[in-house]
Amino acid sequence: MSPKEDQVMEMEVLQSIYESDDNFKVMSDTRIQYKFGADTSKSFVMEIEWPPDYPEISPKINMDVFYNSHITDNVRQEIRNKVLEVAKENEGMAVSFTLIDYVSTNFEELTAHWDLRPSAEEVTKLEDRRKDEPMTKAAKRRMWDRNEGTGKERGWDWVDILKHLAQT
């Protein structure tokens, strides 16, 4: 069979296996995505793309999808390298199911020692906490004195001397 026929057949097999699995998505005729650890904080998406000569050559593994932005680049590269290693061992065969199964069975091992990037929500929560600290009486008094009780900064009505001299 030609590589294209093998790809069509493998896609049909994968769709029949994962038809009720919400973690499996078909992006195109040659690209699929699978989400691992859906209910955990260490979840990630692996994208498998088949080159034109697949299954004679290994598929491309992509971990640089938006969903994985909480994972550091080193961890993504480490997972990708381990999956590519399995793909190289099975070169010449349809390996998409094998790769998904490998990551599913070794999920704990692959995610055991990774560090997460702080999410944007966590960063803003920390900043908000710093902003909401109550002011002391002395700090309030200093703020009142600076604004002269009117809310306008000191010197708001001062004349710009250079501008004034330039006009004369």
mmCIF file of C-alpha atoms in Angstrom, residues 1-2 7 9 27 45 50 82-83 87 91 102-103 106 116 140 147 155 165:
data_model
loop_
_atom_site.group_PDB
_atom_site.id
_atom_site.type_symbol
_atom_site.label_atom_id
_atom_site.label_comp_id
_atom_site.label_asym_id
_atom_site.label_seq_id
_atom_site.Cartn_x
_atom_site.Cartn_y
_atom_site.Cartn_z
ATOM 1 C CA MET A 1 0.000 0.000 0.000
ATOM 2 C CA SER A 2 1.042 3.589 -0.542
ATOM 3 C CA GLN A 7 -2.487 7.157 6.630
ATOM 4 C CA MET A 9 -6.476 3.538 7.184
ATOM 5 C CA MET A 27 -7.105 18.547 13.334
ATOM 6 C CA VAL A 45 -1.583 18.280 24.704
ATOM 7 C CA TRP A 50 2.263 12.726 9.700
ATOM 8 C CA LYS A 82 11.086 10.422 24.870
ATOM 9 C CA VAL A 83 8.124 10.105 22.511
ATOM 10 C CA ALA A 87 8.659 6.463 17.393
ATOM 11 C CA GLU A 91 9.793 3.250 12.446
ATOM 12 C CA TYR A 102 3.081 5.144 25.707
ATOM 13 C CA VAL A 103 2.391 8.631 27.063
ATOM 14 C CA ASN A 106 4.009 6.642 31.470
ATOM 15 C CA LEU A 116 4.976 24.717 36.257
ATOM 16 C CA LYS A 140 -2.622 58.850 54.840
ATOM 17 C CA ASN A 147 -2.338 66.659 47.629
ATOM 18 C CA GLY A 155 2.262 72.323 41.695
ATOM 19 C CA LEU A 165 10.298 82.949 29.114
#
